[in-house]
Coordinates of C-alpha atoms and ligand atoms in Angstrom, one line a residue:
M86 CA -20.5 -3.0 42.1
N87 CA -21.9 1.4 41.2
S88 CA -19.4 3.1 43.5
T89 CA -20.1 6.6 42.0
N90 CA -21.9 10.4 44.4
H91 CA -22.0 11.7 41.1
I92 CA -26.1 11.1 40.4
E93 CA -26.3 12.5 36.9
L94 CA -23.6 10.1 35.4
E95 CA -25.5 7.2 38.1
K96 CA -28.6 7.6 36.1
W97 CA -26.9 8.1 32.4
V98 CA -25.5 4.6 32.4
N99 CA -28.9 3.3 33.9
E100 CA -30.7 4.6 30.7
M101 CA -27.8 3.3 28.7
A102 CA -27.8 0.8 30.3
Q103 CA -31.7 0.1 29.6
L104 CA -30.5 0.7 25.9
C105 CA -28.3 -1.8 25.2
Q106 CA -29.4 -4.2 27.9
P107 CA -26.3 -5.7 29.1
D108 CA -26.5 -9.1 31.4
K109 CA -24.2 -6.9 33.6
I110 CA -22.4 -3.3 34.1
V111 CA -19.1 -3.6 35.2
W112 CA -17.7 -0.5 37.0
C113 CA -13.7 -0.5 36.0
N114 CA -11.3 0.9 39.0
G115 CA -8.0 0.6 37.0
S116 CA -6.2 -1.9 39.8
E117 CA -4.1 -4.8 37.7
R118 CA -6.4 -7.2 39.3
E119 CA -9.2 -6.0 37.6
K120 CA -6.9 -6.2 34.2
K121 CA -5.9 -10.2 35.2
Q122 CA -9.5 -10.4 34.9
L123 CA -10.4 -8.6 31.8
I124 CA -7.6 -10.4 30.5
Q125 CA -8.4 -14.3 31.8
E126 CA -12.7 -13.1 30.1
G127 CA -11.8 -12.4 27.1
N128 CA -9.3 -15.2 26.3
A129 CA -12.4 -17.5 27.3
A130 CA -14.5 -15.5 24.6
G131 CA -11.8 -16.0 21.7
E132 CA -11.6 -11.8 22.4
I133 CA -8.2 -11.6 23.3
V134 CA -5.5 -14.1 23.1
E135 CA -2.3 -13.6 25.4
L136 CA 1.3 -13.4 23.5
N137 CA 3.7 -15.9 24.5
Q138 CA 4.6 -14.9 27.9
K139 CA 8.7 -15.9 28.2
K140 CA 8.9 -13.3 24.8
L141 CA 5.9 -10.1 25.1
P142 CA 5.3 -10.3 28.6
G143 CA 2.3 -8.8 29.3
C144 CA 1.2 -9.0 25.5
L145 CA -1.3 -9.1 24.2
F146 CA -2.7 -9.8 20.6
H147 CA -6.5 -9.4 19.5
R148 CA -8.0 -9.5 15.8
T149 CA -11.2 -6.5 14.6
H150 CA -14.0 -8.1 12.0
Q151 CA -12.2 -8.0 8.5
N152 CA -14.5 -4.8 7.1
D153 CA -13.3 -2.6 10.3
V154 CA -9.2 -2.2 10.2
A155 CA -9.6 1.3 9.9
R156 CA -11.8 4.7 11.4
T157 CA -14.5 4.8 8.7
E158 CA -15.0 9.0 8.0
H159 CA -18.0 8.0 5.9
L160 CA -19.7 7.4 8.8
T161 CA -18.4 9.3 11.2
F162 CA -20.8 12.4 11.8
I163 CA -20.4 16.2 13.6
C164 CA -24.6 16.2 14.7
T165 CA -24.8 19.8 15.8
N166 CA -28.4 21.4 15.2
K167 CA -27.2 23.9 13.1
K168 CA -25.7 22.2 9.3
E169 CA -23.0 25.7 9.4
A170 CA -22.1 24.7 12.5
A171 CA -19.8 21.2 10.5
G172 CA -19.1 22.3 7.8
P173 CA -18.5 21.5 4.3
T174 CA -16.2 19.2 5.3
N175 CA -17.3 17.8 8.7
N176 CA -20.6 14.9 7.6
W177 CA -23.4 16.3 9.3
M178 CA -26.3 14.6 11.3
S179 CA -30.1 16.4 13.0
P180 CA -29.3 15.5 16.9
K181 CA -33.0 14.3 16.7
E182 CA -31.7 11.8 13.6
A183 CA -28.7 11.0 15.0
Y184 CA -29.8 9.3 18.4
E185 CA -33.1 8.3 16.8
K186 CA -30.6 5.9 13.7
A187 CA -28.5 5.2 16.7
K188 CA -30.7 4.6 19.4
A189 CA -32.7 1.3 17.0
L190 CA -28.5 -0.3 16.7
F191 CA -27.8 0.3 20.3
N192 CA -31.3 -1.4 21.1
G193 CA -31.2 -4.7 23.0
S194 CA -27.0 -4.5 21.2
M195 CA -25.0 -5.0 24.4
K196 CA -27.4 -8.7 25.0
G197 CA -25.5 -11.6 26.7
R198 CA -22.2 -9.3 26.8
T199 CA -21.0 -6.5 29.7
M200 CA -20.9 -3.4 29.7
Y201 CA -18.6 -1.8 30.6
V202 CA -18.0 1.3 32.8
V203 CA -14.5 3.0 31.3
P204 CA -14.0 6.7 33.8
F205 CA -12.0 8.2 32.1
A206 CA -9.0 11.4 32.4
M207 CA -7.6 12.8 29.4
G208 CA -4.5 15.0 30.2
Q209 CA -2.8 14.5 34.1
I210 CA -5.9 14.9 36.9
G211 CA -5.8 18.6 38.2
S212 CA -4.4 20.2 35.6
K213 CA -5.3 23.1 33.5
F214 CA -5.3 20.9 30.2
C215 CA -7.3 17.6 31.4
K216 CA -10.2 16.2 30.4
L217 CA -12.6 13.6 32.2
G218 CA -15.2 11.4 30.5
V219 CA -16.6 7.6 31.1
E220 CA -17.1 4.9 28.6
L221 CA -19.6 2.5 28.7
T222 CA -18.2 -0.2 25.9
D223 CA -18.8 -3.7 26.0
S224 CA -15.0 -4.6 24.4
I225 CA -12.9 -6.2 26.6
Y226 CA -10.4 -5.1 23.7
V227 CA -11.6 -1.3 23.9
V228 CA -10.8 -2.0 27.8
L229 CA -7.6 -2.9 27.7
N230 CA -6.8 -0.4 24.8
M231 CA -8.3 2.2 27.2
R232 CA -5.8 1.2 30.2
I233 CA -3.3 1.9 28.3
M234 CA -4.2 4.8 26.0
T235 CA -5.9 7.1 29.3
T236 CA -5.5 7.2 33.0
M237 CA -8.4 5.4 33.8
G238 CA -10.9 3.5 36.9
K239 CA -11.3 5.1 40.1
K240 CA -8.7 8.3 40.0
V241 CA -10.9 9.6 37.4
L242 CA -13.9 9.1 39.5
K243 CA -12.7 10.7 42.2
A244 CA -11.5 13.7 40.0
L245 CA -15.2 13.7 38.7
G246 CA -17.1 13.7 42.0
T247 CA -20.2 14.6 42.8
N248 CA -21.0 16.8 39.8
G249 CA -17.8 16.8 37.3
E250 CA -18.5 17.3 34.0
F251 CA -17.6 14.6 31.5
T252 CA -17.9 13.8 28.1
K253 CA -20.4 11.0 28.0
C254 CA -19.0 8.1 25.3
L255 CA -21.7 5.2 24.4
H256 CA -20.3 2.3 22.4
S257 CA -20.6 -1.2 21.4
K258 CA -19.3 -3.2 19.3
A259 CA -23.4 -4.6 17.9
D260 CA -22.8 -6.6 15.8
L261 CA -19.8 -5.2 14.1
N262 CA -21.4 -4.3 10.6
I263 CA -20.7 -2.0 8.6
E264 CA -24.6 -1.5 7.3
R265 CA -25.0 -1.0 11.3
R266 CA -22.0 0.9 11.6
L267 CA -21.8 4.8 13.0
I268 CA -19.9 8.0 14.8
L269 CA -21.6 10.6 16.1
H270 CA -20.3 13.1 18.3
F271 CA -22.7 16.4 19.5
P272 CA -20.9 18.4 20.7
E273 CA -23.7 20.4 21.7
D274 CA -24.6 17.3 24.3
N275 CA -20.6 16.7 25.4
T276 CA -21.1 13.0 24.0
I277 CA -20.1 10.7 21.5
W278 CA -21.7 7.5 20.3
S279 CA -20.6 4.6 18.5
V280 CA -21.8 1.6 17.3
G281 CA -21.1 -1.5 15.0
S282 CA -17.3 -0.9 14.9
G283 CA -14.5 -2.5 16.7
Y284 CA -11.4 -0.7 15.6
G285 CA -9.4 1.6 17.7
G286 CA -10.0 5.6 15.5
N287 CA -13.9 4.3 16.0
V288 CA -14.0 2.9 19.9
L289 CA -11.2 4.5 21.6
L290 CA -13.3 7.5 22.5
G291 CA -10.9 9.3 24.5
K292 CA -8.2 9.6 21.0
K293 CA -9.9 10.9 17.6
C294 CA -13.1 11.4 19.2
L295 CA -12.9 13.3 22.6
A296 CA -9.4 14.2 22.6
L297 CA -9.8 15.9 18.7
R298 CA -13.4 16.9 17.4
I299 CA -15.3 17.4 20.8
A300 CA -11.9 19.2 22.3
S301 CA -11.2 21.8 19.2
H302 CA -15.2 22.7 20.3
L303 CA -14.4 22.8 23.5
G304 CA -10.9 24.6 22.3
R305 CA -12.6 26.9 20.9
K306 CA -15.1 27.5 23.2
E307 CA -13.0 27.6 26.0
G308 CA -9.8 29.8 23.8
W309 CA -7.4 27.3 23.6
M310 CA -6.2 24.3 20.3
A311 CA -6.7 20.5 20.3
E312 CA -4.8 19.9 17.5
H313 CA -3.4 16.6 15.2
M314 CA 0.3 17.1 16.6
L315 CA 3.1 14.8 17.4
I316 CA 5.6 16.7 20.2
M317 CA 8.9 16.3 20.6
G318 CA 11.8 18.2 22.1
I319 CA 16.1 18.4 20.4
E320 CA 18.4 18.4 22.0
E321 CA 21.5 20.5 21.2
P322 CA 24.9 20.0 21.6
S323 CA 25.2 23.0 24.7
G324 CA 22.0 21.1 26.2
K325 CA 19.2 23.5 25.3
V326 CA 16.0 21.6 24.6
T327 CA 13.5 23.7 21.7
Y328 CA 10.0 21.5 21.5
V329 CA 7.9 21.2 18.5
A330 CA 4.5 20.6 17.6
A331 CA 4.1 18.8 13.8
A332 CA 0.7 17.9 12.2
F333 CA 1.0 14.8 9.9
P334 CA -2.3 13.1 8.6
S335 CA -2.6 9.6 9.6
A336 CA 0.4 7.2 8.8
C337 CA 2.7 9.9 7.7
G338 CA 5.0 8.4 10.2
K339 CA 4.6 10.4 13.3
T340 CA 5.5 7.4 15.5
N341 CA 8.7 8.1 13.7
L342 CA 8.8 10.9 13.9
A343 CA 8.3 11.6 17.6
M344 CA 10.6 9.1 18.6
I345 CA 13.4 9.3 16.0
V346 CA 17.1 8.4 16.2
P347 CA 20.1 10.9 14.8
P348 CA 21.7 10.0 12.6
P349 CA 25.5 9.3 13.9
V350 CA 27.4 12.6 12.6
F351 CA 24.3 14.3 15.4
E352 CA 24.3 11.8 17.9
K353 CA 28.5 12.2 17.9
K354 CA 28.2 16.0 18.4
G355 CA 25.4 15.7 21.4
Y356 CA 22.1 15.6 19.6
K357 CA 19.4 14.1 22.0
I358 CA 15.3 13.4 21.4
W359 CA 13.1 13.8 23.3
T360 CA 9.5 12.0 23.5
V361 CA 5.8 14.1 24.5
G362 CA 3.3 13.1 21.9
D363 CA 3.0 11.0 18.5
D364 CA -0.7 11.8 17.6
I365 CA -2.1 14.3 19.3
A366 CA -1.3 18.0 21.9
W367 CA -3.6 19.9 23.4
L368 CA -2.2 23.7 23.3
K369 CA -2.7 26.8 25.4
L370 CA -1.8 30.7 25.5
D371 CA -0.1 30.4 29.3
E372 CA 0.3 34.4 30.6
E373 CA 2.9 35.1 29.5
G374 CA 1.4 35.3 26.0
D375 CA 3.9 32.0 25.3
L376 CA 2.7 28.7 23.6
R377 CA 2.3 25.2 25.8
A378 CA 1.5 21.5 24.4
V379 CA 0.9 18.6 26.9
N380 CA 0.2 15.0 24.5
P381 CA -3.9 14.3 26.7
E382 CA -2.9 10.1 26.1
T383 CA -0.9 8.0 28.2
G384 CA -0.2 5.3 25.0
F385 CA 0.8 5.5 21.5
F386 CA -1.3 3.3 19.2
G387 CA 1.4 3.0 16.2
V388 CA 1.3 1.4 13.3
L389 CA 3.5 -2.2 12.7
P390 CA 4.1 -3.0 8.7
G391 CA 7.8 -1.3 8.1
T392 CA 8.5 -1.0 12.1
N393 CA 12.0 -2.3 12.6
S394 CA 15.1 -2.0 14.9
K395 CA 15.9 0.3 11.9
T396 CA 14.0 2.5 11.1
N397 CA 12.0 3.1 14.9
P398 CA 14.2 1.1 17.1
N399 CA 12.7 3.4 20.0
A400 CA 9.5 2.1 19.2
M401 CA 10.7 -1.4 19.1
A402 CA 12.2 -0.6 22.4
T403 CA 8.8 0.1 24.0
F404 CA 6.5 -2.8 22.2
K405 CA 8.5 -5.4 24.5
K406 CA 6.1 -6.5 27.0
N407 CA 2.3 -5.1 27.8
S408 CA 1.4 -4.1 24.7
I409 CA -1.2 -4.9 22.7
F410 CA -0.7 -6.1 19.0
T411 CA -3.7 -5.7 16.9
N412 CA -4.6 -7.4 13.4
V413 CA -1.1 -9.3 12.2
L414 CA 0.3 -12.1 11.8
L415 CA 0.1 -14.6 14.8
K416 CA 2.8 -17.0 14.5
K417 CA 3.1 -21.1 15.6
D418 CA 5.1 -20.2 19.2
K419 CA 2.1 -17.3 20.0
T420 CA 4.8 -13.7 19.0
V421 CA 3.3 -12.2 16.1
W422 CA 4.6 -10.5 12.8
W423 CA 4.6 -7.8 10.5
E424 CA 6.0 -6.6 6.6
G425 CA 8.9 -5.0 7.3
H426 CA 9.9 -6.9 10.8
D427 CA 13.4 -7.3 11.5
D428 CA 12.7 -10.7 11.1
P429 CA 13.1 -12.8 7.9
S430 CA 8.7 -14.4 6.8
P431 CA 8.8 -17.0 9.5
Q432 CA 6.9 -20.0 7.0
E433 CA 3.6 -19.9 8.2
G434 CA 1.3 -18.5 10.9
T435 CA -2.2 -16.8 11.2
N436 CA -2.6 -13.4 9.7
W437 CA -4.4 -10.8 9.9
Q438 CA -7.5 -12.2 8.6
G439 CA -7.5 -15.5 10.6
M440 CA -6.7 -17.2 7.6
D441 CA -3.8 -20.2 7.3
W442 CA -1.2 -18.1 6.4
K443 CA 2.3 -18.8 4.3
P444 CA 4.6 -16.5 2.6
G445 CA 4.1 -15.8 -1.0
M446 CA 0.5 -16.8 -0.3
T447 CA -2.0 -15.1 -3.5
D448 CA -4.8 -14.3 -3.4
L449 CA -7.7 -15.4 -6.6
A450 CA -7.1 -12.5 -8.5
G451 CA -3.7 -12.9 -7.5
K452 CA -2.5 -9.8 -5.7
P453 CA 0.1 -11.5 -2.9
V454 CA -2.0 -12.3 0.6
L455 CA -0.3 -9.8 3.8
A456 CA 0.5 -11.3 6.6
A457 CA -0.2 -8.4 8.5
H458 CA -3.4 -5.3 7.6
P459 CA -0.7 -2.3 7.2
N460 CA -2.7 -0.1 9.0
S461 CA -2.2 -3.0 11.8
R462 CA -1.4 -1.5 15.2
F463 CA 0.6 -2.1 18.9
T464 CA -1.2 -0.6 21.7
S465 CA 2.0 0.8 24.5
P466 CA 2.5 2.7 27.3
I467 CA 4.0 6.2 26.9
T468 CA 6.4 5.5 30.3
Q469 CA 8.0 2.6 28.2
C470 CA 9.4 4.6 25.6
P471 CA 13.2 4.9 26.2
T472 CA 13.5 8.5 24.7
L473 CA 9.7 9.9 26.7
S474 CA 10.9 13.1 28.1
K475 CA 10.6 13.9 31.6
E476 CA 8.7 17.3 30.3
Y477 CA 5.9 15.1 29.2
F478 CA 5.3 15.3 32.6
D479 CA 5.0 18.5 33.5
P480 CA 1.4 19.6 34.1
N481 CA 2.0 23.3 32.5
G482 CA 3.1 21.7 28.7
V483 CA 5.7 22.5 26.7
K484 CA 6.9 25.9 25.1
I485 CA 6.4 25.2 21.5
S486 CA 9.2 27.3 19.5
A487 CA 7.9 25.4 16.0
I488 CA 5.1 24.5 14.7
I489 CA 6.1 22.1 12.0
F490 CA 3.4 20.7 9.2
G491 CA 3.1 18.0 6.9
G492 CA 1.8 15.4 4.3
R493 CA 2.9 12.4 2.2
R494 CA 3.7 14.6 -1.2
N495 CA 5.0 12.5 -4.2
H496 CA 5.8 16.3 -6.5
T497 CA 5.0 19.5 -5.7
A498 CA 5.9 20.2 -2.0
P499 CA 9.7 20.9 -1.4
L500 CA 11.8 19.1 1.5
V501 CA 11.4 22.1 3.7
F502 CA 10.0 25.4 3.7
E503 CA 9.1 28.8 6.4
A504 CA 6.1 30.9 6.1
R505 CA 7.2 34.0 6.9
N506 CA 4.9 36.0 9.2
W507 CA 1.5 33.6 10.9
P508 CA -1.0 34.2 8.6
E509 CA 1.2 32.6 6.1
G510 CA 1.5 30.4 8.6
V511 CA -1.6 29.3 9.4
Y512 CA -1.8 29.5 5.3
V513 CA 0.5 26.7 4.7
G514 CA -1.6 24.5 7.5
A515 CA -5.1 25.0 5.6
T516 CA -3.2 24.6 2.1
M517 CA -2.1 20.6 3.5
A518 CA -2.8 18.1 1.1
S519 CA -1.5 14.2 1.6
E520 CA -2.3 10.6 -0.4
L521 CA -4.6 8.4 1.5
T522 CA -2.4 6.2 3.1
A523 CA -3.6 2.3 5.3
A524 CA -4.9 4.4 7.7
Q525 CA -8.3 5.7 5.9
M526 CA -10.5 4.4 3.6
G527 CA -10.9 4.7 0.6
K528 CA -7.6 4.7 -2.3
L529 CA -4.7 5.1 -1.7
G530 CA -1.8 7.4 -3.6
E531 CA -4.6 9.5 -4.2
V532 CA -4.1 13.2 -3.3
R533 CA -6.4 14.8 -0.9
R534 CA -7.0 18.2 0.9
D535 CA -6.1 17.5 5.0
P536 CA -5.3 21.1 6.8
M537 CA -3.9 20.9 9.8
A538 CA -4.0 17.5 9.3
M539 CA -7.5 17.7 11.1
I540 CA -10.0 16.7 8.3
P541 CA -11.5 14.0 9.4
F542 CA -11.2 16.1 13.0
C543 CA -12.3 19.1 13.3
G544 CA -15.3 18.9 14.9
Y545 CA -16.3 22.5 14.0
N546 CA -16.7 24.5 10.3
M547 CA -13.4 24.5 9.2
A548 CA -13.8 27.8 8.3
D549 CA -14.1 29.2 11.9
Y550 CA -11.2 26.9 12.7
F551 CA -9.1 28.9 10.5
N552 CA -10.1 31.3 12.1
H553 CA -9.9 30.9 15.3
W554 CA -6.2 29.3 13.9
L555 CA -5.1 33.1 13.3
E556 CA -6.6 35.1 16.8
T557 CA -4.8 32.6 18.9
G558 CA -1.3 34.2 16.5
K559 CA -2.4 37.4 17.8
K560 CA -2.6 37.0 21.4
M561 CA 0.7 34.9 21.2
K562 CA 3.4 37.3 22.3
S563 CA 6.1 36.1 20.1
P564 CA 4.0 32.8 18.0
P565 CA 6.0 30.1 16.9
K566 CA 7.9 30.2 13.9
I567 CA 5.7 27.9 10.4
F568 CA 7.0 25.2 8.4
H569 CA 6.4 22.6 5.8
V570 CA 8.2 19.2 5.4
N571 CA 7.8 17.2 2.6
W572 CA 10.2 14.0 3.1
F573 CA 8.2 12.1 0.4
R574 CA 9.2 13.6 -2.6
R575 CA 10.2 11.0 -5.7
D576 CA 12.2 11.6 -8.7
E577 CA 11.4 10.8 -12.2
N578 CA 12.2 6.7 -11.5
G579 CA 9.9 6.8 -8.5
K580 CA 11.9 6.6 -5.8
F581 CA 12.5 9.2 -2.5
I582 CA 14.6 12.4 -3.2
W583 CA 15.1 12.0 0.9
P584 CA 16.5 9.6 2.6
G585 CA 14.0 10.4 5.7
Y586 CA 13.7 8.1 8.9
G587 CA 17.3 9.4 11.6
D588 CA 17.8 11.7 8.6
N589 CA 15.0 14.1 9.3
L590 CA 16.9 15.8 12.0
R591 CA 19.2 17.4 9.6
V592 CA 16.3 19.7 8.6
L593 CA 15.2 20.0 12.4
S594 CA 18.1 21.4 13.0
W595 CA 18.5 23.9 10.1
I596 CA 14.3 24.5 11.7
L597 CA 15.5 24.5 15.5
K598 CA 18.7 27.3 13.9
R599 CA 15.7 29.3 12.1
S600 CA 13.7 29.3 15.4
S601 CA 16.3 30.6 17.3
G602 CA 16.8 33.3 14.7
E603 CA 21.3 32.0 14.8
I604 CA 20.7 31.6 10.0
S605 CA 19.8 33.8 7.5
A606 CA 17.5 32.1 5.3
E607 CA 16.9 32.8 1.1
D608 CA 13.5 33.7 -0.6
S609 CA 11.5 31.7 -2.7
P610 CA 8.3 31.5 -3.7
L611 CA 6.6 29.5 -1.2
G612 CA 8.6 30.6 2.1
L613 CA 11.9 31.4 3.1
I614 CA 14.3 28.0 3.0
P615 CA 18.0 26.7 3.4
K616 CA 21.0 27.5 2.2
M617 CA 22.1 24.2 1.1
E618 CA 25.9 25.2 3.6
D619 CA 23.2 25.9 6.0
I620 CA 22.2 22.4 6.5
D621 CA 24.8 19.1 7.8
F622 CA 25.0 16.6 5.2
T623 CA 28.3 14.7 6.6
G624 CA 27.6 11.1 5.9
L625 CA 24.4 11.4 3.3
N626 CA 26.2 12.4 -0.1
L627 CA 23.9 14.4 -1.2
T628 CA 25.0 16.4 -4.4
R629 CA 23.8 20.2 -5.2
E630 CA 21.8 18.4 -8.0
T631 CA 19.4 16.6 -5.7
W632 CA 18.9 19.4 -3.7
N633 CA 17.4 21.0 -6.9
K634 CA 15.2 18.4 -6.5
L635 CA 14.1 18.3 -3.9
F636 CA 13.2 22.1 -3.7
D637 CA 11.9 22.0 -7.3
I638 CA 9.0 24.5 -7.6
N639 CA 7.2 22.9 -11.5
Q640 CA 5.1 25.7 -12.5
S641 CA 2.6 23.6 -14.1
E642 CA 2.4 20.6 -11.1
W643 CA 2.0 24.0 -8.9
E644 CA -0.9 25.3 -11.8
H645 CA -2.5 22.3 -10.9
E646 CA -1.9 22.6 -7.1
M647 CA -3.1 26.7 -7.0
T648 CA -6.7 25.6 -8.8
D649 CA -7.2 22.7 -6.9
R650 CA -7.1 24.8 -3.0
K651 CA -9.0 27.4 -4.8
N652 CA -12.1 24.6 -5.8
F653 CA -11.1 24.0 -1.6
F654 CA -11.7 26.8 -0.4
N655 CA -14.6 27.5 -2.6
K656 CA -16.6 25.3 -0.6
F657 CA -16.7 27.4 2.6
G658 CA -18.2 30.1 0.5
S659 CA -18.4 33.4 2.5
D660 CA -17.2 31.9 6.0
L661 CA -13.5 32.0 4.9
P662 CA -11.1 33.9 6.8
A663 CA -10.0 37.1 4.2
S664 CA -6.9 36.6 5.4
I665 CA -6.7 33.2 3.9
L666 CA -7.2 34.6 0.4
E667 CA -5.5 37.4 0.5
E668 CA -2.1 34.6 1.8
H669 CA -3.1 32.8 -1.6
T670 CA -3.8 36.0 -4.0
K671 CA 0.6 36.4 -2.7
L672 CA 1.2 33.1 -3.8
Q673 CA -0.1 32.8 -7.2
E674 CA 1.7 36.2 -7.2
R675 CA 5.2 34.9 -6.4
I676 CA 4.7 31.8 -8.4
F677 CA 3.6 32.9 -11.0
G678 CA 5.9 36.3 -11.3
Q679 CA 2.7 39.1 -12.0
T680 CA -1.3 39.0 -11.5
V681 CA -3.7 37.2 -12.8
S682 CA -7.5 36.2 -11.5
V683 CA -7.1 33.1 -8.8
Ligands
LIG850 O1 -7.1 6.5 13.6 S1 -7.0 5.7 14.1 O2 -6.3 6.6 15.7 O3 -7.0 4.2 15.1 C1 -5.4 5.7 14.1 C2 -5.2 6.9 13.4 O4 -6.0 6.9 12.3 O5 -4.5 8.4 13.7
LIG851 MN1 -3.8 9.8 14.0

């Protein structure tokens, strides 16, 4: 049943239906009844498994195609009229070619299926942050996920009215063939087309596609920022809550950090953590010139392997009910398991590939057969998170006092340092790098440059993006301080030097003290670093020797690092803001002690 008076929306739905030829069209209203029906249909079609409702009430299970378990960046395109608008770090295709190629794949792709019309909002309806979208999809799994990750249904149609603006999102699983898969963004048309995939970031089009790629483009045009950042509040014993935003590449522990449990000594003192978001932040300057942030999502789409009551008890509590588990082991009793779960390994089950699985199994090459895919995920409503901040619901967002950049670096980057000013901080963000994780296709462990953790998500030329950061800083009353952290440094035996997880609060607490100007810091070539006595190590037994390892600047590693940075910047040619190169030269001089050619 059609339930809109929005002529443009109706026309577009009809056009897309003509192209995809679904058997029927269902307009989603977001009701509980509709959810039940979707689950029933999904069950019948084998797309969804209802889990053990006693142990996991309201929970579902889904398995994606084996070649469809992570975002496919090489098949992801920014389609702008001019190639320069997409920049050297994005795949580009002309809109004409992209529409033509995709049309061939969408043609008849929904035959025998239902096309669901999913109106959704990112950010609170009515707030100045809010953006509306409509996703057409032939996947029940997508609809059920969008129900959790976005505000979805009737309310959104109402907000759209008769002529409201919206992002046109078209998705079809088609035949789930990687050879016939495309994730296309048309920022100039406010349109996203995704075909041939059923995996999260490729198909939940409100998430990376809209809330980052399209939104970053809109943000530049409209004077705000869409960032790949968690947002968290840290409450100090005085009751004061300070909010920070932190950018890390996918699967570097953003979800864990956003809901960390303070170590006992901090808990006793009265520290508390408040979660606002774990993946995406939309940031805007308010009238006072302060930077304010909202999380435009209403759910989490977090990594499961390694998640347990020790590493992330708040996530464990969050996904106890009403959650979707993707690509994990399905046990005989219709519960789920993954590597690193609290429970010991079950003796049998069906693994993420749909194979009968037993512990200790190996493949033909002798490699262990995993129960869960390393990038297996849970989808859960954010309201189920025990540490959810009440400020999450503030339509004006929270005031951001510090920005944290971080990556997964075995070597090179110290535990923490602070940029001396905004332009230096933008350079720190622009030089972020990280080892590849299971969320990306590619060689695990390989270091790749990932400015602001946005390399896969910036919807326009990154040189312009750096400039947008620099210009936004100039408009701020007093810009938040910018920090860089690395929880992942390893020693000569390959062991992590820093305990990580809850203990990261020790570093965050230093960051807060620096942000409020309570304490001084030591100078280092990279930036300002803590005096050892300014971080509370009670209960950790951290020696001066370990401390030195955490902050060591190894000249030969840094020679290599600086060359890698320069090679990366060279891609942008004369588009690169001069300030970035100036900061690069200054850092070169600070590390190597002389003017050298860069
Ligand atoms: O891209 S997803 O949203 O599927 C996961 C991630 O990379 O953060
Ligand atoms: Mn992410």
